[in-house]
Amino acid sequence: MGFRPFIYRLAVRNGLAGYVRNRGDAGVEILLEGDAQNIAYFMSDLTAEKPPLAQIYSISKAELSGKIQYQNFTIYKSSQEAETSGSIIPPDIAICDQCLAELRDPKDHRFEYFFITCTNCGPRFTIIERLPYDRENTTMKGFPLCGFCLKEYEDPANRRFHAQTVACPTCGPKAYLTTNTGESVQTNDQVRLAGKLLSEGNVLAIKGYGGFHIAASTLREKPLQVLRATKHRREKPFAIMAKGLEAAKGFAEVGSKEQELLTSPARPVVLLNKSSSYKLSPLVAPHLHNVGVMLPYTGLHYMLFDQVEDPAFVMTSANPPNQPIVKDNEQALKTLGNTVDYFLFHNRQIAHRCDDSVMRVHGSRQVFLRRSRGYAPAPIRLKQKSKRCVVSIGGELNNTSCVLFEDKAFISQHIGDVENIETRGFLKEATNHLQHLTNCKGETVACDLHPKFTTTILAKELAEADGSPLVQVQHHHAHAAALMAEHGLDEAVSVVCDGYGYGADGEAWGGEVLFCTRESVEFKRLGHLEAQPLLGGDLASRYPVRVAAGMLSKTGLNVEEWLTKNSQHLPYGETEAKLILTQLKKGSGILETTSCGRVLDAVAALLGVCFERTYEGESAMKLESRALFGNAILMLEPQVQGNILGTSCLLRAIYDNLGRVSPADLAYSAHAYLAKGLASLAVKKALELGTKNVGFTGGAACNQILSQLMRETVEKAGLRFLAHEAVPAGDGGVSFGQAVVAGFSKF
Ligand SMILES: [Zn+2]
Ligand SMILES: [Zn+2]
Ligand SMILES: [Zn+2]
């Protein structure tokens, strides 16, 4: 990140000779010759003035004896031998302020050049084909530098000295606008015309750093309706790109932490609460209190807004159902032509696809919903060094993979749901790339415990091919291990809540209290939520009326009336309701789950908040939105029997108070019951075991109300509460958890 040129400038300023060179392990080696006082100045300048993106983890110094060898200071080119283990590949970085100023300066050579970059900004991970990070190893290799750019590239005093992405209108990538069949649209202002087309109600596919976005107006219903119909996304919220921070503040609440994230070099999508002046179409984020917003991160994005009044555009990943984000021009024409009216292409290839990252803020703490562009594949630093190099390939949904090498865990970009061949191919490719970059051959392979997951099968193949041991890690154990590793802890009691994970006993788990230690592949299941019937298996996850009926009937309630009244929310109406009743009466052969997600689904159905789950976490998200405006009116003491927190009683209490207590208050009360019940159980166990750490992880840990109430309960008991800040709490963090279990446990 412009670190070597920075060193060069410091050395020259302090009158020192010698060299700086990259070492493959992502360190730099600096040799200095000169006056001791000047070297001391150099050292203090080094930490005081380092570039904003550079991170100095440690400095080791050694004094050399011998003759003076150097006349001046040189930046050595990366050598091939530097390609050793543990290299750090920088993530993509949003356009910096200086480049943005130049983009807008009519006197600048790069005035209005949409891919203006320098050593401090621009794409990295998505264009790097191999290391070392030199231009010929990136997809910029097809764009030889013109005389102007070359002069800057070779001038150590210039901000673009050795900037591998440096380009200008003469020599760099070009943008072009086409119709949905690929015929070029004649204009000399491609990008701004694209912005106008969006504003007028057209749907566009726009090529970014890590793939294509589908873009549309946030103010008009029509394009959003079309998009929802063709993308098979009836309700799933669309991420949007705001024109700027002020524009975002016009429709959403932006706290200081949110602002910091929005404007950070990573430029993630940040979930912001809709403000009272929210006037965007309700189709952007239906029935939710928040909306995912990012700010422009390339010159092209900024220019889209130049000639329109729109405060924001929809900017959602372009991926056909269950497939990875589209990255190649040809593929885009083929797969997106039916969805969009126009394409805004550019002619630089994307070496690695990378979706936008998604975050939210709990209090003042950041929470990753998806850790991808801007972060991946920068490693997570661990407190200890792993003795083994581990390759782990995660679970089945919202997946990532991970390579653990010594004290660095390289988590891949977001891969997605690994249920079809394209995404599986992407998983393999991304994992291979991480292995290649880190030179980690996978001495140990880790995966989920589920015998039938495609990732388990893939991991077995990998392990067999290399003759490596395979470590299968239970899903919730992986979540807990990820949380502990993030905090560098040896042991903790963790509450793990999500939708589904294959349990150690082969049952469906998802509301667990576990005790794990860093050194053991084993863990203790200390408690869990009451097992609830999943009437119809996967159908129950889709239609929560089924779960609610099953749970209510356990309390002795005759659910016939309620079920008949709500049969309109089942695809086959009353016929289906009757079938469910028959099944309930029979009572045998019904799958069960301890999932927290299914309890939230059932509450959402009971309150009429959500009757069909059309995207992952839908009812839980909508229920949280409803609960935000509620209070704990319904005070329920947690019902714990034999370390099992009852949930049927919760549902029954809500049922009995329907119409008497507002849905918002009931929704909040349900959150309070689950959070306090599970946290109290975990606290009790932690005190018994003599451990001070109680954590909360799993997809449900992204829920602000649950997380906050758990924190209060744990801290009130004088224990330390752990939450994720560096790794996703959801299944994007599972590969990391698997890797640390396989890397650190004794076996
Ligand atoms: Zn820049
Ligand atoms: Zn140029
Ligand atoms: Zn999970």
Tab-separated table of C-alpha atoms in Angstrom, residues 199-635:
chain	number	residue	atom	x	y	z
A	199	SER	CA	-32.822	8.005	-12.820
A	200	GLU	CA	-35.339	7.701	-15.648
A	201	GLY	CA	-36.355	4.224	-14.522
A	202	ASN	CA	-34.094	1.851	-16.440
A	203	VAL	CA	-32.379	-1.137	-14.904
A	204	LEU	CA	-28.629	-1.353	-15.556
A	205	ALA	CA	-25.901	-3.884	-14.940
A	206	ILE	CA	-22.768	-2.017	-13.895
A	207	LYS	CA	-19.372	-3.645	-13.737
A	208	GLY	CA	-17.471	-2.775	-10.577
A	209	TYR	CA	-14.279	-4.055	-8.953
A	210	GLY	CA	-15.375	-7.517	-7.902
A	211	GLY	CA	-18.341	-8.195	-10.172
A	212	PHE	CA	-21.492	-6.727	-11.646
A	213	HIS	CA	-24.110	-4.783	-9.745
A	214	ILE	CA	-27.698	-4.524	-10.802
A	215	ALA	CA	-28.608	-0.880	-10.440
A	216	ALA	CA	-31.942	0.928	-10.454
A	217	SER	CA	-33.744	3.964	-9.104
A	218	THR	CA	-34.620	3.980	-5.411
A	219	LEU	CA	-37.483	6.394	-6.003
A	220	ARG	CA	-39.525	4.647	-8.704
A	221	GLU	CA	-41.699	1.586	-8.165
A	222	LYS	CA	-41.661	0.249	-11.690
A	223	PRO	CA	-38.001	-0.816	-12.100
A	224	LEU	CA	-38.006	-2.260	-8.589
A	225	GLN	CA	-41.114	-4.299	-9.313
A	226	VAL	CA	-39.489	-5.617	-12.481
A	227	LEU	CA	-36.314	-6.402	-10.585
A	228	ARG	CA	-38.158	-8.207	-7.819
A	229	ALA	CA	-40.044	-10.287	-10.362
A	230	THR	CA	-37.045	-11.230	-12.509
A	231	LYS	CA	-34.549	-11.684	-9.681
A	232	HIS	CA	-36.956	-13.927	-7.763
A	233	ARG	CA	-36.522	-11.673	-4.796
A	234	ARG	CA	-39.953	-10.858	-3.554
A	235	GLU	CA	-38.931	-9.290	-0.243
A	236	LYS	CA	-35.160	-9.516	0.186
A	237	PRO	CA	-33.793	-6.034	0.829
A	238	PHE	CA	-31.652	-4.434	-1.883
A	239	ALA	CA	-28.419	-2.721	-0.948
A	240	ILE	CA	-28.235	0.838	-2.180
A	241	MET	CA	-25.464	3.276	-2.993
A	242	ALA	CA	-26.018	6.819	-1.752
A	243	LYS	CA	-24.647	9.794	-3.641
A	244	GLY	CA	-22.646	10.767	-0.565
A	245	LEU	CA	-22.775	10.950	3.208
A	246	GLU	CA	-25.126	13.942	3.248
A	247	ALA	CA	-27.515	12.199	0.870
A	248	ALA	CA	-27.521	9.132	3.157
A	249	LYS	CA	-28.303	11.341	6.140
A	250	GLY	CA	-31.338	12.576	4.243
A	251	PHE	CA	-33.110	9.240	4.579
A	252	ALA	CA	-31.279	7.305	7.291
A	253	GLU	CA	-29.830	7.757	10.755
A	254	VAL	CA	-26.049	7.838	10.650
A	255	GLY	CA	-24.308	7.528	14.012
A	256	SER	CA	-20.602	8.184	14.456
A	257	LYS	CA	-19.590	4.532	14.148
A	258	GLU	CA	-21.803	4.079	11.088
A	259	GLN	CA	-20.224	7.156	9.539
A	260	GLU	CA	-16.751	5.815	10.245
A	261	LEU	CA	-17.597	2.538	8.482
A	262	LEU	CA	-19.411	4.165	5.562
A	263	THR	CA	-16.484	6.444	4.772
A	264	SER	CA	-13.735	3.918	5.583
A	265	PRO	CA	-11.401	2.763	2.791
A	266	ALA	CA	-13.257	-0.589	2.791
A	267	ARG	CA	-16.618	1.122	2.028
A	268	PRO	CA	-18.879	-1.710	3.169
A	269	VAL	CA	-22.650	-1.737	2.932
A	270	VAL	CA	-23.801	-0.555	6.368
A	271	LEU	CA	-27.294	-1.241	7.690
A	272	LEU	CA	-28.730	2.107	8.734
A	273	ASN	CA	-32.001	2.766	10.499
A	274	LYS	CA	-34.482	4.489	8.232
A	275	SER	CA	-35.108	8.018	9.480
A	276	SER	CA	-38.433	9.790	9.816
A	277	SER	CA	-37.699	11.508	6.499
A	278	TYR	CA	-37.177	8.225	4.659
A	279	LYS	CA	-38.776	8.693	1.259
A	280	LEU	CA	-37.228	5.953	-0.837
A	281	SER	CA	-39.529	3.359	-2.355
A	282	PRO	CA	-40.904	0.837	0.153
A	283	LEU	CA	-39.751	-1.823	-2.306
A	284	VAL	CA	-36.085	-1.189	-1.451
A	285	ALA	CA	-36.165	-2.816	1.991
A	286	PRO	CA	-39.746	-3.969	2.618
A	287	HIS	CA	-40.990	-4.275	6.207
A	288	LEU	CA	-37.594	-3.576	7.730
A	289	HIS	CA	-36.537	-0.705	9.962
A	290	ASN	CA	-33.163	-0.475	8.275
A	291	VAL	CA	-31.641	-0.263	4.837
A	292	GLY	CA	-28.213	-1.337	3.576
A	293	VAL	CA	-26.297	1.709	2.341
A	294	MET	CA	-22.842	2.130	0.878
A	295	LEU	CA	-21.045	5.157	-0.500
A	296	PRO	CA	-19.407	5.310	-3.933
A	297	TYR	CA	-16.041	3.598	-3.964
A	298	THR	CA	-14.787	4.316	-7.484
A	299	GLY	CA	-14.665	7.444	-9.614
A	300	LEU	CA	-17.249	5.805	-11.849
A	301	HIS	CA	-19.713	5.503	-8.967
A	302	TYR	CA	-19.302	9.173	-8.084
A	303	MET	CA	-19.872	10.219	-11.688
A	304	LEU	CA	-23.123	8.235	-11.954
A	305	PHE	CA	-24.744	10.780	-9.654
A	306	ASP	CA	-23.387	13.914	-11.368
A	307	GLN	CA	-26.381	14.846	-13.468
A	308	VAL	CA	-29.284	13.424	-11.481
A	309	GLU	CA	-31.176	14.417	-8.357
A	310	ASP	CA	-31.460	10.878	-6.971
A	311	PRO	CA	-30.111	10.512	-3.423
A	312	ALA	CA	-29.253	6.845	-4.029
A	313	PHE	CA	-29.446	3.983	-6.497
A	314	VAL	CA	-30.162	0.336	-5.825
A	315	MET	CA	-26.807	-1.436	-6.194
A	316	THR	CA	-27.265	-5.117	-5.576
A	317	SER	CA	-24.953	-8.000	-6.486
A	318	ALA	CA	-25.787	-9.397	-9.900
A	319	ASN	CA	-26.092	-13.088	-9.336
A	320	PRO	CA	-28.529	-15.520	-10.914
A	321	PRO	CA	-30.424	-17.484	-8.172
A	322	ASN	CA	-28.002	-19.530	-6.052
A	323	GLN	CA	-25.045	-18.596	-8.215
A	324	PRO	CA	-21.995	-16.485	-7.517
A	325	ILE	CA	-21.793	-12.838	-8.554
A	326	VAL	CA	-21.291	-12.408	-12.320
A	327	LYS	CA	-17.808	-11.128	-13.192
A	328	ASP	CA	-17.140	-11.592	-16.910
A	329	ASN	CA	-18.565	-9.422	-19.689
A	330	GLU	CA	-19.666	-12.321	-21.896
A	331	GLN	CA	-21.353	-14.114	-19.011
A	332	ALA	CA	-23.076	-10.893	-17.983
A	333	LEU	CA	-24.584	-10.452	-21.444
A	334	LYS	CA	-25.815	-14.021	-21.385
A	335	THR	CA	-27.216	-14.216	-17.869
A	336	LEU	CA	-28.323	-10.646	-17.159
A	337	GLY	CA	-29.595	-9.573	-20.583
A	338	ASN	CA	-33.166	-10.481	-19.650
A	339	THR	CA	-33.062	-8.583	-16.382
A	340	VAL	CA	-31.540	-5.277	-17.417
A	341	ASP	CA	-32.105	-2.594	-20.045
A	342	TYR	CA	-28.466	-1.538	-20.396
A	343	PHE	CA	-24.948	-2.565	-19.456
A	344	LEU	CA	-22.182	-0.281	-18.275
A	345	PHE	CA	-19.075	-2.339	-18.974
A	346	HIS	CA	-15.387	-1.696	-18.648
A	347	ASN	CA	-12.661	-3.659	-20.364
A	348	ARG	CA	-10.495	-4.701	-17.436
A	349	GLN	CA	-10.898	-8.317	-16.390
A	350	ILE	CA	-11.796	-9.285	-12.862
A	351	ALA	CA	-9.315	-11.860	-11.594
A	352	HIS	CA	-11.355	-12.735	-8.512
A	353	ARG	CA	-14.973	-11.977	-7.880
A	354	CYS	CA	-15.778	-10.277	-4.616
A	355	ASP	CA	-19.177	-9.202	-3.303
A	356	ASP	CA	-19.654	-6.095	-1.185
A	357	SER	CA	-19.174	-6.476	2.553
A	358	VAL	CA	-22.189	-5.918	4.797
A	359	MET	CA	-22.010	-4.607	8.351
A	360	ARG	CA	-24.135	-3.150	11.065
A	361	VAL	CA	-23.449	-1.472	14.364
A	362	HIS	CA	-24.552	-2.656	17.817
A	363	GLY	CA	-24.081	0.258	20.190
A	364	SER	CA	-20.629	1.362	19.123
A	365	ARG	CA	-19.414	-2.037	17.960
A	366	GLN	CA	-19.174	-3.238	14.399
A	367	VAL	CA	-20.785	-6.513	13.370
A	368	PHE	CA	-19.989	-8.275	10.106
A	369	LEU	CA	-22.924	-9.751	8.252
A	370	ARG	CA	-20.627	-10.429	5.348
A	371	ARG	CA	-16.878	-9.924	5.274
A	372	SER	CA	-15.803	-9.560	1.662
A	373	ARG	CA	-14.728	-6.595	-0.517
A	374	GLY	CA	-12.454	-4.196	1.340
A	375	TYR	CA	-11.520	-6.822	3.953
A	376	ALA	CA	-10.895	-10.170	2.255
A	377	PRO	CA	-8.396	-11.665	2.110
A	378	ALA	CA	-6.514	-9.622	4.707
A	379	PRO	CA	-5.754	-12.104	7.474
A	380	ILE	CA	-7.202	-12.186	10.965
A	381	ARG	CA	-4.268	-12.078	13.373
A	382	LEU	CA	-4.338	-14.677	16.135
A	383	LYS	CA	-2.694	-14.611	19.543
A	384	GLN	CA	-0.975	-17.977	19.032
A	385	LYS	CA	0.734	-19.673	16.136
A	386	SER	CA	-0.842	-22.812	14.746
A	387	LYS	CA	1.524	-25.740	14.428
A	388	ARG	CA	-0.291	-26.971	11.347
A	389	CYS	CA	-1.321	-25.279	8.188
A	390	VAL	CA	-5.051	-25.832	7.814
A	391	VAL	CA	-7.439	-25.509	4.899
A	392	SER	CA	-11.081	-25.375	5.966
A	393	ILE	CA	-14.010	-25.135	3.634
A	394	GLY	CA	-16.897	-24.057	5.817
A	395	GLY	CA	-20.495	-25.198	5.790
A	396	GLU	CA	-23.279	-25.075	3.254
A	397	LEU	CA	-24.944	-21.646	3.416
A	398	ASN	CA	-23.395	-18.177	3.273
A	399	ASN	CA	-20.099	-19.929	3.004
A	400	THR	CA	-16.462	-18.877	3.033
A	401	SER	CA	-13.279	-20.936	3.180
A	402	CYS	CA	-10.184	-20.290	5.229
A	403	VAL	CA	-6.470	-20.987	5.246
A	404	LEU	CA	-4.757	-20.905	8.624
A	405	PHE	CA	-1.031	-20.392	8.532
A	406	GLU	CA	0.894	-19.777	11.751
A	407	ASP	CA	-0.857	-16.825	13.424
A	408	LYS	CA	-2.726	-15.657	10.347
A	409	ALA	CA	-6.140	-16.822	9.222
A	410	PHE	CA	-6.980	-15.899	5.641
A	411	ILE	CA	-10.741	-15.994	5.224
A	412	SER	CA	-11.949	-15.992	1.636
A	413	GLN	CA	-14.351	-13.515	0.149
A	414	HIS	CA	-18.078	-14.343	0.430
A	415	ILE	CA	-18.811	-17.502	-1.559
A	416	GLY	CA	-22.537	-18.005	-0.937
A	417	ASP	CA	-24.758	-21.060	-0.735
A	418	VAL	CA	-22.770	-24.027	-1.944
A	419	GLU	CA	-25.673	-26.047	-3.258
A	420	ASN	CA	-25.045	-25.946	-6.976
A	421	ILE	CA	-22.133	-26.628	-9.195
A	422	GLU	CA	-21.233	-23.022	-10.048
A	423	THR	CA	-20.900	-21.943	-6.432
A	424	ARG	CA	-19.022	-25.103	-5.604
A	425	GLY	CA	-16.637	-24.285	-8.440
A	426	PHE	CA	-16.206	-20.806	-6.992
A	427	LEU	CA	-15.486	-22.291	-3.552
A	428	LYS	CA	-12.788	-24.547	-4.998
A	429	GLU	CA	-11.276	-21.711	-7.006
A	430	ALA	CA	-11.224	-19.285	-4.071
A	431	THR	CA	-9.734	-21.908	-1.754
A	432	ASN	CA	-7.068	-22.863	-4.298
A	433	HIS	CA	-6.182	-19.221	-4.716
A	434	LEU	CA	-5.767	-18.747	-0.953
A	435	GLN	CA	-3.617	-21.866	-0.774
A	436	HIS	CA	-1.529	-20.698	-3.677
A	437	LEU	CA	-1.003	-17.242	-2.230
A	438	THR	CA	-0.079	-18.583	1.183
A	439	ASN	CA	1.803	-21.583	-0.170
A	440	CYS	CA	-0.249	-23.698	2.227
A	441	LYS	CA	-0.796	-27.165	0.838
A	442	GLY	CA	-3.246	-28.106	3.523
A	443	GLU	CA	-1.449	-30.329	5.996
A	444	THR	CA	-4.807	-30.613	7.681
A	445	VAL	CA	-8.236	-30.245	6.108
A	446	ALA	CA	-11.278	-29.171	8.122
A	447	CYS	CA	-14.994	-29.227	7.344
A	448	ASP	CA	-18.431	-29.621	8.895
A	449	LEU	CA	-19.676	-32.687	10.729
A	450	HIS	CA	-22.642	-33.134	8.392
A	451	PRO	CA	-22.036	-36.340	6.456
A	452	LYS	CA	-23.966	-35.208	3.392
A	453	PHE	CA	-22.861	-31.620	2.931
A	454	THR	CA	-21.223	-31.123	-0.448
A	455	THR	CA	-18.430	-29.334	1.421
A	456	THR	CA	-17.828	-32.445	3.545
A	457	ILE	CA	-17.513	-34.530	0.407
A	458	LEU	CA	-15.194	-31.947	-1.138
A	459	ALA	CA	-13.056	-31.868	2.025
A	460	LYS	CA	-12.746	-35.641	2.000
A	461	GLU	CA	-11.524	-35.505	-1.591
A	462	LEU	CA	-8.995	-32.814	-0.698
A	463	ALA	CA	-7.712	-34.732	2.313
A	464	GLU	CA	-7.429	-37.971	0.383
A	465	ALA	CA	-5.632	-36.349	-2.525
A	466	ASP	CA	-2.973	-34.881	-0.225
A	467	GLY	CA	-2.965	-37.696	2.332
A	468	SER	CA	-3.867	-35.119	4.994
A	469	PRO	CA	-5.857	-35.712	8.156
A	470	LEU	CA	-9.469	-34.550	8.026
A	471	VAL	CA	-11.005	-32.830	11.030
A	472	GLN	CA	-14.801	-32.561	11.092
A	473	VAL	CA	-16.018	-29.789	13.332
A	474	GLN	CA	-19.559	-29.561	14.651
A	475	HIS	CA	-21.253	-26.431	13.279
A	476	HIS	CA	-21.902	-24.662	16.590
A	477	HIS	CA	-18.536	-25.652	17.962
A	478	ALA	CA	-17.020	-23.900	14.932
A	479	HIS	CA	-19.026	-20.737	15.729
A	480	ALA	CA	-17.854	-20.821	19.355
A	481	ALA	CA	-14.237	-21.540	18.392
A	482	ALA	CA	-14.285	-18.596	15.976
A	483	LEU	CA	-15.453	-16.295	18.759
A	484	MET	CA	-12.804	-17.538	21.186
A	485	ALA	CA	-10.002	-17.276	18.619
A	486	GLU	CA	-11.034	-13.744	17.733
A	487	HIS	CA	-10.561	-12.826	21.396
A	488	GLY	CA	-7.505	-15.034	21.906
A	489	LEU	CA	-9.157	-17.078	24.668
A	490	ASP	CA	-8.415	-20.585	25.868
A	491	GLU	CA	-11.925	-21.348	27.062
A	492	ALA	CA	-15.412	-19.907	27.142
A	493	VAL	CA	-19.056	-20.725	27.547
A	494	SER	CA	-20.821	-19.712	24.344
A	495	VAL	CA	-24.438	-19.243	23.462
A	496	VAL	CA	-24.749	-20.252	19.807
A	497	CYS	CA	-27.993	-19.377	18.052
A	498	ASP	CA	-28.803	-19.811	14.387
A	499	GLY	CA	-31.071	-21.592	11.955
A	500	TYR	CA	-29.538	-24.988	11.549
A	501	GLY	CA	-26.445	-27.022	12.282
A	502	TYR	CA	-25.924	-30.767	12.292
A	503	GLY	CA	-25.608	-31.746	15.951
A	504	ALA	CA	-23.079	-34.069	17.522
A	505	ASP	CA	-25.979	-36.497	18.064
A	506	GLY	CA	-27.144	-36.193	14.455
A	507	GLU	CA	-30.135	-34.024	15.441
A	508	ALA	CA	-30.861	-30.504	14.180
A	509	TRP	CA	-29.318	-27.959	16.568
A	510	GLY	CA	-29.485	-24.173	16.656
A	511	GLY	CA	-30.008	-22.815	20.197
A	512	GLU	CA	-27.015	-24.136	22.131
A	513	VAL	CA	-24.960	-23.394	25.211
A	514	LEU	CA	-21.500	-24.901	24.716
A	515	PHE	CA	-18.294	-25.065	26.679
A	516	CYS	CA	-15.225	-25.236	24.460
A	517	THR	CA	-11.510	-25.063	25.040
A	518	ARG	CA	-8.842	-24.080	22.582
A	519	GLU	CA	-6.933	-27.307	22.832
A	520	SER	CA	-9.723	-29.822	22.487
A	521	VAL	CA	-11.607	-31.120	19.463
A	522	GLU	CA	-14.299	-32.114	21.964
A	523	PHE	CA	-16.797	-29.733	23.519
A	524	LYS	CA	-19.528	-29.940	26.139
A	525	ARG	CA	-23.155	-29.203	25.346
A	526	LEU	CA	-24.235	-27.585	28.596
A	527	GLY	CA	-27.762	-26.712	27.607
A	528	HIS	CA	-30.040	-25.824	24.725
A	529	LEU	CA	-33.475	-24.677	23.680
A	530	GLU	CA	-36.430	-27.031	23.911
A	531	ALA	CA	-36.602	-29.340	20.879
A	532	GLN	CA	-39.541	-28.375	18.688
A	533	PRO	CA	-41.325	-30.270	15.944
A	534	LEU	CA	-40.433	-29.400	12.369
A	535	LEU	CA	-43.664	-30.424	10.698
A	536	GLY	CA	-42.754	-31.176	7.118
A	537	GLY	CA	-38.992	-30.702	7.595
A	538	ASP	CA	-37.753	-28.074	5.144
A	539	LEU	CA	-41.330	-26.922	4.517
A	540	ALA	CA	-41.460	-25.840	8.153
A	541	SER	CA	-38.423	-23.632	7.682
A	542	ARG	CA	-40.137	-21.989	4.745
A	543	TYR	CA	-43.647	-21.654	6.223
A	544	PRO	CA	-43.357	-20.768	9.933
A	545	VAL	CA	-47.095	-21.335	10.523
A	546	ARG	CA	-46.113	-25.017	10.636
A	547	VAL	CA	-43.566	-24.473	13.421
A	548	ALA	CA	-45.949	-22.285	15.409
A	549	ALA	CA	-48.710	-24.912	15.186
A	550	GLY	CA	-46.367	-27.647	16.379
A	551	MET	CA	-45.064	-25.590	19.297
A	552	LEU	CA	-48.490	-24.402	20.409
A	553	SER	CA	-49.999	-27.871	20.315
A	554	LYS	CA	-47.370	-29.027	22.824
A	555	THR	CA	-48.886	-26.667	25.396
A	556	GLY	CA	-52.179	-28.516	25.246
A	557	LEU	CA	-53.807	-25.893	23.071
A	558	ASN	CA	-56.220	-27.078	20.418
A	559	VAL	CA	-54.553	-25.371	17.471
A	560	GLU	CA	-57.271	-26.212	14.949
A	561	GLU	CA	-58.933	-22.827	15.155
A	562	TRP	CA	-55.708	-20.867	14.864
A	563	LEU	CA	-54.383	-23.048	12.066
A	564	THR	CA	-57.604	-22.843	10.059
A	565	LYS	CA	-57.636	-19.074	10.467
A	566	ASN	CA	-54.065	-18.903	9.173
A	567	SER	CA	-54.326	-21.573	6.497
A	568	GLN	CA	-54.314	-18.823	3.864
A	569	HIS	CA	-50.617	-18.492	4.615
A	570	LEU	CA	-49.940	-22.078	3.592
A	571	PRO	CA	-49.492	-22.833	-0.123
A	572	TYR	CA	-52.325	-25.411	-0.102
A	573	GLY	CA	-54.590	-23.634	2.337
A	574	GLU	CA	-57.093	-25.590	4.397
A	575	THR	CA	-56.156	-28.935	2.882
A	576	GLU	CA	-52.618	-28.424	4.102
A	577	ALA	CA	-53.844	-27.248	7.518
A	578	LYS	CA	-55.880	-30.459	7.904
A	579	LEU	CA	-52.854	-32.532	6.977
A	580	ILE	CA	-50.793	-30.748	9.614
A	581	LEU	CA	-53.445	-31.460	12.232
A	582	THR	CA	-53.498	-35.142	11.339
A	583	GLN	CA	-49.733	-35.277	11.604
A	584	LEU	CA	-49.852	-33.559	14.983
A	585	LYS	CA	-52.425	-36.023	16.302
A	586	LYS	CA	-50.351	-38.956	15.101
A	587	GLY	CA	-47.351	-37.390	16.765
A	588	SER	CA	-44.711	-39.819	15.566
A	589	GLY	CA	-41.967	-39.555	12.982
A	590	ILE	CA	-41.699	-35.782	13.264
A	591	LEU	CA	-38.254	-34.207	12.973
A	592	GLU	CA	-37.266	-31.910	15.815
A	593	THR	CA	-34.935	-28.965	16.169
A	594	THR	CA	-33.497	-26.835	18.973
A	595	SER	CA	-33.050	-23.955	16.501
A	596	CYS	CA	-33.434	-20.420	17.812
A	597	GLY	CA	-34.215	-19.273	14.287
A	598	ARG	CA	-37.292	-21.498	14.116
A	599	VAL	CA	-38.586	-20.089	17.436
A	600	LEU	CA	-38.234	-16.554	16.077
A	601	ASP	CA	-39.990	-17.730	12.883
A	602	ALA	CA	-42.878	-19.101	14.940
A	603	VAL	CA	-43.211	-15.880	16.944
A	604	ALA	CA	-43.168	-13.888	13.699
A	605	ALA	CA	-45.965	-16.039	12.277
A	606	LEU	CA	-48.014	-15.777	15.454
A	607	LEU	CA	-47.708	-11.980	15.391
A	608	GLY	CA	-48.487	-11.816	11.676
A	609	VAL	CA	-45.082	-10.279	10.946
A	610	CYS	CA	-43.941	-12.899	8.449
A	611	PHE	CA	-45.640	-15.977	7.046
A	612	GLU	CA	-43.122	-17.107	4.497
A	613	ARG	CA	-39.383	-17.111	4.584
A	614	THR	CA	-38.338	-16.019	1.098
A	615	TYR	CA	-34.754	-15.261	2.134
A	616	GLU	CA	-32.396	-16.379	4.877
A	617	GLY	CA	-33.279	-14.812	8.223
A	618	GLU	CA	-36.356	-13.004	6.882
A	619	SER	CA	-38.756	-13.563	9.787
A	620	ALA	CA	-36.054	-12.951	12.375
A	621	MET	CA	-35.100	-9.657	10.705
A	622	LYS	CA	-38.693	-8.510	10.392
A	623	LEU	CA	-39.408	-9.521	13.976
A	624	GLU	CA	-36.433	-7.497	15.184
A	625	SER	CA	-37.720	-4.502	13.203
A	626	ARG	CA	-41.067	-4.863	14.935
A	627	ALA	CA	-39.543	-5.366	18.383
A	628	LEU	CA	-37.444	-2.200	18.166
A	629	PHE	CA	-40.528	-0.167	18.921
A	630	GLY	CA	-41.663	-2.389	21.775
A	631	ASN	CA	-41.038	-2.959	25.460
A	632	ALA	CA	-40.817	-5.993	27.709
A	633	ILE	CA	-44.461	-5.737	28.745
A	634	LEU	CA	-44.903	-9.459	29.017
A	635	MET	CA	-42.563	-10.472	31.830
